[in-house]
Coordinates of C-alpha atoms in Angstrom, one line a residue:
Chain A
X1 CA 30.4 32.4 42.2
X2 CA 30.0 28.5 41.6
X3 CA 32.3 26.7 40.4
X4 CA 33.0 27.2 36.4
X5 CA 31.8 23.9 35.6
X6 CA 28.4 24.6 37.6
X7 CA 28.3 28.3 35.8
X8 CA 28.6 26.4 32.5
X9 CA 26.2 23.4 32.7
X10 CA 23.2 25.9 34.4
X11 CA 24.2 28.4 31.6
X12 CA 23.4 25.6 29.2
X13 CA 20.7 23.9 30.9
X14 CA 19.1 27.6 31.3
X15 CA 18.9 27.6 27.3
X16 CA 16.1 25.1 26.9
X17 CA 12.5 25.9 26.7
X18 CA 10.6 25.7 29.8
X19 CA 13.6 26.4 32.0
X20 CA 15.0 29.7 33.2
X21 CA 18.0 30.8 34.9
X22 CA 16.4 29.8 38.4
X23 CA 15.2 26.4 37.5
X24 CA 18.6 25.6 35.5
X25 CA 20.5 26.2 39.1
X26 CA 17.6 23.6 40.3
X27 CA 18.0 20.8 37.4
X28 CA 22.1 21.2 38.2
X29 CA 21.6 20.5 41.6
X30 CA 19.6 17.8 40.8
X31 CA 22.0 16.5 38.5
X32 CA 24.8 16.5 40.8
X33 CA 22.8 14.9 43.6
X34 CA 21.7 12.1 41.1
X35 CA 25.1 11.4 39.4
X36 CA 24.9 7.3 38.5
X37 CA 21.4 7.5 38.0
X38 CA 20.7 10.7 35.7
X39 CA 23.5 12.9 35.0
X40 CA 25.9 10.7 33.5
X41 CA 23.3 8.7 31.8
X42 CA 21.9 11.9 30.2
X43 CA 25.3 13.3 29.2
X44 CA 25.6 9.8 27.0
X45 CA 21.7 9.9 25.8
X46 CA 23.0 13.5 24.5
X47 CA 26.0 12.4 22.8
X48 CA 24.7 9.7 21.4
X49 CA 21.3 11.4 20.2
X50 CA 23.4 13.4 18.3
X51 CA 25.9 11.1 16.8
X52 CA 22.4 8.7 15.8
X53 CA 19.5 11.1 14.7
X54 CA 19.1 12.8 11.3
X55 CA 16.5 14.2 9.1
X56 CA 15.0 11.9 7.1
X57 CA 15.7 13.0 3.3
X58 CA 12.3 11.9 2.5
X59 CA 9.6 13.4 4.9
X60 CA 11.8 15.6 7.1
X61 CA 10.9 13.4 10.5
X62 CA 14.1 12.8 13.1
X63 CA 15.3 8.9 13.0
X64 CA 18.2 6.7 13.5
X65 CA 17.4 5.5 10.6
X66 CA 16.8 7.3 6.6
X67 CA 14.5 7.1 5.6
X68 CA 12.8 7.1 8.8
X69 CA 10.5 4.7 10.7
X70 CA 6.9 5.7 9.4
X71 CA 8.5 6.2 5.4
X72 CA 9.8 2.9 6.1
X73 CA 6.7 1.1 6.9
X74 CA 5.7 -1.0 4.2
X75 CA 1.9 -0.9 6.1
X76 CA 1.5 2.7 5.8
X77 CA -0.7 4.1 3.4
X78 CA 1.7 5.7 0.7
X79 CA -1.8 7.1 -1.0
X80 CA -2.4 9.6 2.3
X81 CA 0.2 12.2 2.9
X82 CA 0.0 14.4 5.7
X83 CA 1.6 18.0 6.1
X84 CA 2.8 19.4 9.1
X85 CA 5.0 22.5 10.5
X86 CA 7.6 20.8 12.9
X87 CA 8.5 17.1 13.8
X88 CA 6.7 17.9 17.6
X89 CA 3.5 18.4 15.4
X90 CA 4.1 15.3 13.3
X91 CA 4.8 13.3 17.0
X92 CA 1.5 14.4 18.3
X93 CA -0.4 13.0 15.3
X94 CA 1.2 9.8 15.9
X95 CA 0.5 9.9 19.5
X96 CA -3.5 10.3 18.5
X97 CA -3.4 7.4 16.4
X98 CA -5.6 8.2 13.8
X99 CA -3.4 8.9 10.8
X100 CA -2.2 5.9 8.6
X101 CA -0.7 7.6 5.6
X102 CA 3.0 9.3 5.4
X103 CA 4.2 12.8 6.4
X104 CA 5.9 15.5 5.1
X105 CA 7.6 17.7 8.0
X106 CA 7.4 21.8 6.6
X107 CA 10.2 23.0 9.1
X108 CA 8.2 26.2 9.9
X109 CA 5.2 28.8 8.3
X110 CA 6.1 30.9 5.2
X111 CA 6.7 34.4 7.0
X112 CA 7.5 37.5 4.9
X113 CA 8.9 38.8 7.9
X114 CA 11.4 36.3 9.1
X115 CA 12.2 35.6 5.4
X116 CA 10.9 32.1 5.2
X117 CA 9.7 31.8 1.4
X118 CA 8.7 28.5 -0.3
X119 CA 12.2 27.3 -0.9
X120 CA 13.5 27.4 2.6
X121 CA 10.5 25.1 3.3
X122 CA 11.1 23.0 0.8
X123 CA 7.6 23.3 -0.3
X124 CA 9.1 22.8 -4.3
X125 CA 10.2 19.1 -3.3
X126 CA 7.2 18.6 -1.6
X127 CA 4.9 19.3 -5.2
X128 CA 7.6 17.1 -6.8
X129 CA 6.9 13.9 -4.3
X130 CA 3.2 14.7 -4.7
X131 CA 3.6 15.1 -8.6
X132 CA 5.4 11.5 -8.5
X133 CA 2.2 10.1 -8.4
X134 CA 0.3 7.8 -6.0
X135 CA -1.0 10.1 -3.5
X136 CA -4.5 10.3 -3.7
X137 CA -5.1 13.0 -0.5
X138 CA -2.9 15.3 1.0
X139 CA -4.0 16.6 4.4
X140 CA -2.9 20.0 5.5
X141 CA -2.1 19.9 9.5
X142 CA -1.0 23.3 9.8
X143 CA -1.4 25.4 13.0
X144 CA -4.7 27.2 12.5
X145 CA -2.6 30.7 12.7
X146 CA -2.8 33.2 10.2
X147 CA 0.8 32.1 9.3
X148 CA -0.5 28.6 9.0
X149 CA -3.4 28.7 7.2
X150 CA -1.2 31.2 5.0
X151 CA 1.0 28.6 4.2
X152 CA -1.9 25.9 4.5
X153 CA -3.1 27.7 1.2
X154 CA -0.1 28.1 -0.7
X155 CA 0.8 25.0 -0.3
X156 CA -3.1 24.1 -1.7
X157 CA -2.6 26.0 -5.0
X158 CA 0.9 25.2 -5.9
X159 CA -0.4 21.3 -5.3
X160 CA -3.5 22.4 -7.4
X161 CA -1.1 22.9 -10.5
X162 CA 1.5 20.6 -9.5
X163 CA -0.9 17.0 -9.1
X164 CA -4.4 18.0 -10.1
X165 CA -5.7 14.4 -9.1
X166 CA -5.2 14.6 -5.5
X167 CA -7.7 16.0 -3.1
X168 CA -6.0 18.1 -0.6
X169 CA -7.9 18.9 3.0
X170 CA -7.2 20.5 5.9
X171 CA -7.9 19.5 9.8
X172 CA -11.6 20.5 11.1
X173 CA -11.7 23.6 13.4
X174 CA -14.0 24.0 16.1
X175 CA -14.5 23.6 19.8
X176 CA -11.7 20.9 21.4
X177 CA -13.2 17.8 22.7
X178 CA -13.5 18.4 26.4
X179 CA -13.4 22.3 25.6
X180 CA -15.9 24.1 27.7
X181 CA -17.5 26.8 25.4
X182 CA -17.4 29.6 28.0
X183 CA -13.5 29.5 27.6
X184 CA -13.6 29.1 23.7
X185 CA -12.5 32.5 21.7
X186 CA -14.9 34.1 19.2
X187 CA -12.8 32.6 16.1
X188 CA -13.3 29.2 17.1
X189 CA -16.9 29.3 18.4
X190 CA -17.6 30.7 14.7
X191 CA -16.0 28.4 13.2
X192 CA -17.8 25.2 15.4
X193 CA -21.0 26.7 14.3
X194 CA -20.2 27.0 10.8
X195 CA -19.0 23.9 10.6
X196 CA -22.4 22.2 12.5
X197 CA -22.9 19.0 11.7
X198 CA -26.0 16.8 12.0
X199 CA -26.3 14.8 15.1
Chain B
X1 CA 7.2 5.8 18.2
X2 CA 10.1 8.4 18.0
X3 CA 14.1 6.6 18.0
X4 CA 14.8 4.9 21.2
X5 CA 17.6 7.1 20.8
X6 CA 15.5 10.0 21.4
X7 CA 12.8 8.3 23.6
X8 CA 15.7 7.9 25.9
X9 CA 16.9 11.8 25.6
X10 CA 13.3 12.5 26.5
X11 CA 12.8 10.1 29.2
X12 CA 15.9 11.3 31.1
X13 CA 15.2 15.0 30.4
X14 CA 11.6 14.5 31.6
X15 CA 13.3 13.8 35.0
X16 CA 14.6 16.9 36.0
X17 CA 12.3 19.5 38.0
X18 CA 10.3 21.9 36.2
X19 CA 10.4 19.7 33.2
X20 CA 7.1 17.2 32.4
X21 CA 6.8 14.8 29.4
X22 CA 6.1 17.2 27.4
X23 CA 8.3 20.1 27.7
X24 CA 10.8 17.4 27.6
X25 CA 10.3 16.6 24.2
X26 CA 10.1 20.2 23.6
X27 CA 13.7 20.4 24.7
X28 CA 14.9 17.2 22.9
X29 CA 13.9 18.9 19.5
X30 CA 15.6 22.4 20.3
X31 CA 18.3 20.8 21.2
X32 CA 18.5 18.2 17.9
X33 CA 18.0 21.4 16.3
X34 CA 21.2 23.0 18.0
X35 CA 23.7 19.9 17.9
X36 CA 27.4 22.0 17.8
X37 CA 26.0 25.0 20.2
X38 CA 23.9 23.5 22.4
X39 CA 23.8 19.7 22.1
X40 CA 27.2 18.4 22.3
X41 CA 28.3 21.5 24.9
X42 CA 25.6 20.4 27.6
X43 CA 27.1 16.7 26.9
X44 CA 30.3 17.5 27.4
X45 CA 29.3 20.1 30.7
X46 CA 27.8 17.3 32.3
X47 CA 30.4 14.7 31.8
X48 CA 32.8 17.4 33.0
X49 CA 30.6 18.6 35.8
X50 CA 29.9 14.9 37.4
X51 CA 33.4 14.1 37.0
X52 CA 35.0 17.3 39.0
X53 CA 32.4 18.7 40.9
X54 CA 32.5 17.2 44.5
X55 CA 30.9 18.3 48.0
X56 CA 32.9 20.2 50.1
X57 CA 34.6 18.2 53.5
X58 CA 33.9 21.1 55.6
X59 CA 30.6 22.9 54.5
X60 CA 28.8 20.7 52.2
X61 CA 29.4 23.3 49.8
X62 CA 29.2 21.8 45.7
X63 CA 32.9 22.7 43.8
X64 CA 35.4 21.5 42.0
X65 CA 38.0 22.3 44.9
X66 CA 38.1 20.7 48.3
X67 CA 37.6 22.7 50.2
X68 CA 35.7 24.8 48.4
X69 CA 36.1 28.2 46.9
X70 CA 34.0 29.8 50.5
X71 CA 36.1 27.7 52.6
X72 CA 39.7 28.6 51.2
X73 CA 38.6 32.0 51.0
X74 CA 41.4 33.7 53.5
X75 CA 39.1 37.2 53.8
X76 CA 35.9 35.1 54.8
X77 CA 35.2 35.8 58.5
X78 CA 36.0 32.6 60.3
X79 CA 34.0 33.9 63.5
X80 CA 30.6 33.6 61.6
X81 CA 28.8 30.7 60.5
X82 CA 25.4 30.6 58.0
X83 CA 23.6 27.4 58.5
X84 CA 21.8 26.7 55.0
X85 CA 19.3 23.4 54.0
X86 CA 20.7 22.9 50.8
X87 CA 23.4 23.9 48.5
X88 CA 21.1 26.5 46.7
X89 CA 20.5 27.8 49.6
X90 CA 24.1 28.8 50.3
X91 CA 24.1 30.0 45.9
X92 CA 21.2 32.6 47.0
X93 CA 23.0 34.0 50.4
X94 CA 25.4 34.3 47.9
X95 CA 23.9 36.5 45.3
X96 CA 22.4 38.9 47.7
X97 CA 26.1 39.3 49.0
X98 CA 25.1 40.3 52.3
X99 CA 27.3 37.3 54.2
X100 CA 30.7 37.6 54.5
X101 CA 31.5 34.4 57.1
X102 CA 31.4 30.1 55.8
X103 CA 28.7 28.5 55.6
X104 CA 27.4 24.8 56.7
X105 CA 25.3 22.9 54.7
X106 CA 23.1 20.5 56.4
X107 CA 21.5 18.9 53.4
X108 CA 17.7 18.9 54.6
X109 CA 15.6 19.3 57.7
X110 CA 14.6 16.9 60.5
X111 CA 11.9 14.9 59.4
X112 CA 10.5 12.2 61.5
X113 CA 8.1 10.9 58.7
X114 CA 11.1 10.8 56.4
X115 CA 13.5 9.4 59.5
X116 CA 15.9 11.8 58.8
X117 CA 17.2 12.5 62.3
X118 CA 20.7 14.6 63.4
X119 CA 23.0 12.5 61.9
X120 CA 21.6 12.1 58.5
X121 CA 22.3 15.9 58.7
X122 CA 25.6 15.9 60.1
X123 CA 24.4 18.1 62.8
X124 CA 26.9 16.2 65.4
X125 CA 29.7 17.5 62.5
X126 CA 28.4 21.0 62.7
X127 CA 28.8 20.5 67.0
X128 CA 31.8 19.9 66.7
X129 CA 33.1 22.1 64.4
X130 CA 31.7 25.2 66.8
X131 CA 33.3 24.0 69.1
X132 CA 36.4 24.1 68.3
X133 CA 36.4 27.7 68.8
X134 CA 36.7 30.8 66.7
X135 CA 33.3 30.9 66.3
X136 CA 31.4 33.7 67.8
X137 CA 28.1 33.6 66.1
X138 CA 25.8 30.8 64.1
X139 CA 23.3 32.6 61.9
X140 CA 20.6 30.0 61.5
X141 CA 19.4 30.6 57.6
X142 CA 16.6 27.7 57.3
X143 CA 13.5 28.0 55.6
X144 CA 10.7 29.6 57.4
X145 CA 8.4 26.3 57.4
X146 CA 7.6 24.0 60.2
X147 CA 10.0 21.7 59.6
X148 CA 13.1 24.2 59.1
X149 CA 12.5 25.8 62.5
X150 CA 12.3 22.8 64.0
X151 CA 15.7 22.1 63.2
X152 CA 16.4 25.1 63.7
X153 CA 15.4 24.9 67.3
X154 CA 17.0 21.5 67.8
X155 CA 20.5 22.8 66.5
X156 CA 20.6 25.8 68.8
X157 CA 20.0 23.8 71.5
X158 CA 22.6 21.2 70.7
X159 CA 25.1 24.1 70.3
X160 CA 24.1 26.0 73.2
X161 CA 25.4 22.4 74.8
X162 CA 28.6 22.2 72.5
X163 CA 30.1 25.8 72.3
X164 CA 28.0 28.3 75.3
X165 CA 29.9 31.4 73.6
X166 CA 28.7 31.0 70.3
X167 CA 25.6 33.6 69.8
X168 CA 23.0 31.5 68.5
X169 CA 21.0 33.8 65.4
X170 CA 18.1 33.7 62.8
X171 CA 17.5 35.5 59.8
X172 CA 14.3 37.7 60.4
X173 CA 10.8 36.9 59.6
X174 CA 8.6 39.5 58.1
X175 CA 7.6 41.5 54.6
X176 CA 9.9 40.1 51.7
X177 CA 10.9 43.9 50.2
X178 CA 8.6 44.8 47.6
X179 CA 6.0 42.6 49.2
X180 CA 2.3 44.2 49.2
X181 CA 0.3 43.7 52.6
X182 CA -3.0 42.4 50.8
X183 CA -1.3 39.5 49.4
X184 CA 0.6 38.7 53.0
X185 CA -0.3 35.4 54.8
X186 CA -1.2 35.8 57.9
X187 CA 2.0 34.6 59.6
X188 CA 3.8 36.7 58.4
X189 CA 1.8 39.7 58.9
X190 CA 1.8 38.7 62.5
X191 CA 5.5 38.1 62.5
X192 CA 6.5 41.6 61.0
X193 CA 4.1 43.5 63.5
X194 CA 5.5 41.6 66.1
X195 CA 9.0 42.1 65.1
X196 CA 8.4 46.2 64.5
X197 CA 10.8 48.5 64.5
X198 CA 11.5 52.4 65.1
X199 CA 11.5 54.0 61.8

């Protein structure tokens, strides 16, 4: 009904997450209202994006640069190493701050169903960089899923055989800070409690 | 923290509606993920899009034709004329196919806070277009708000002025279909009671 070059971006704009067919039509017309300023600027930020990012071959984070930014940095504790699903997860650590060590990015949960196994996660290269030697704590910061915590304990004994000398942990559960307990689930109010902690 | 190259991606994305900071990054990651079938497509569709898609002369109408695809159209009834706010607007009268005239897109509403008056809306264009003749009825198709039946208002009177033959319509106010009475406002349950008809 549109022109074909309208059809085609809002079919493509309608294929991210968080935007469906009706606010596709919304960000096109947006886009076409804000040519200079957005849509051509965003059509090079795509291109470019994907010319300049890659995996980095060490920890699996997305960089201009491999190895990426936080393998790179000499200031980083290379003695911590932290485990996470996706590069989203690993960006969210970073955002809180509060990590100083390196990552390792998983690429998804070990699912029997969708046919994810150990390999396809690449969890055999991830015992070899621990086995290398030099990390001291590996810090599982795995969704707290059933997949997750699956994988959270996998991951725990092949590291147990692999590099016997480092301490692996996982993230706390329990109540979110600002979490009001009247909206908290059963599973994570058990946990909280289990979990108490002197005050 | 992430590459400027992505920061960027993100920034940009972040700026279209129904899209916040963090659905944004959300987005940039899928589509990293999807380079060939997603990435470089929506690149190219928006390079494509801002370079061919223009507004059409006579209606305001978004297309890669001048006029556009509504306007050339020989089997459109030139004796009725849809007034829309906005170019989505003319997209949804569109999908529910019930219009078979051209439309005029004014582009907003009158809006004295915002000093948009009748000619940042063309409205004098839209005059004179009527009357030239060959039009035999205006259906007024603006939103049901304060400020789109205000303009509303204003236009009718202008044309009553411009083109005295023209018939001078609205689109009627009352249930949407499928609509359930306890969750009506009050308007509008005043409006469709008012507006009752014979069944």
């Amino acid at each position: 009904m549109a022109a074909p070059e309208i059809e085609k971006l809002v079919t493509l704009l309608a294929r991210l997450p968080g935007l469906g067919p009706r606010s596709a039509r919304r960000a096109a017309l947006t886009l076409l209202r804000r040519r200079e300023a957005l849509m051509l600027p965003l059509a090079d930020a795509l291109a470019k994006a994907a010319a300049e990012v890659k995996s980095c071959t060490i920890c699996g984070n997305l960089d201009a640069r491999d190895p990426c930014g936080v393998c790179a940095d000499e200031r980083r504790d290379p003695a911590q190493l932290c485990v996470v699903e996706q590069v989203a997860d690993l960006w969210a650590m970073e955002r809180a701050g509060a990590f100083r060590g390196r990552y390792h990015v998983l690429g998804g949960t070990l699912s029997a169903l969708d046919g994810i196994g150990p390999d396809e996660l690449g969890i055999p290269k991830l015992a070899a960089r621990v086995a290398e030697g030099g990390v001291t704590e590996v810090v599982m910061a795995l969704p707290a899923t059933v997949d997750g915590q699956t994988t959270a304990h996998y991951i725990a004994d092949r590291l147990a055989e692999a590099a016997p000398e480092a301490n692996i942990t996982r993230l706390a559960h329990g109540m979110p800070v600002g979490g009001a307990l009247d909206y908290m689930d059963d599973g994570t109010i058990q946990a909280a409690l289990k979990a108490r902690r002197p005050v």
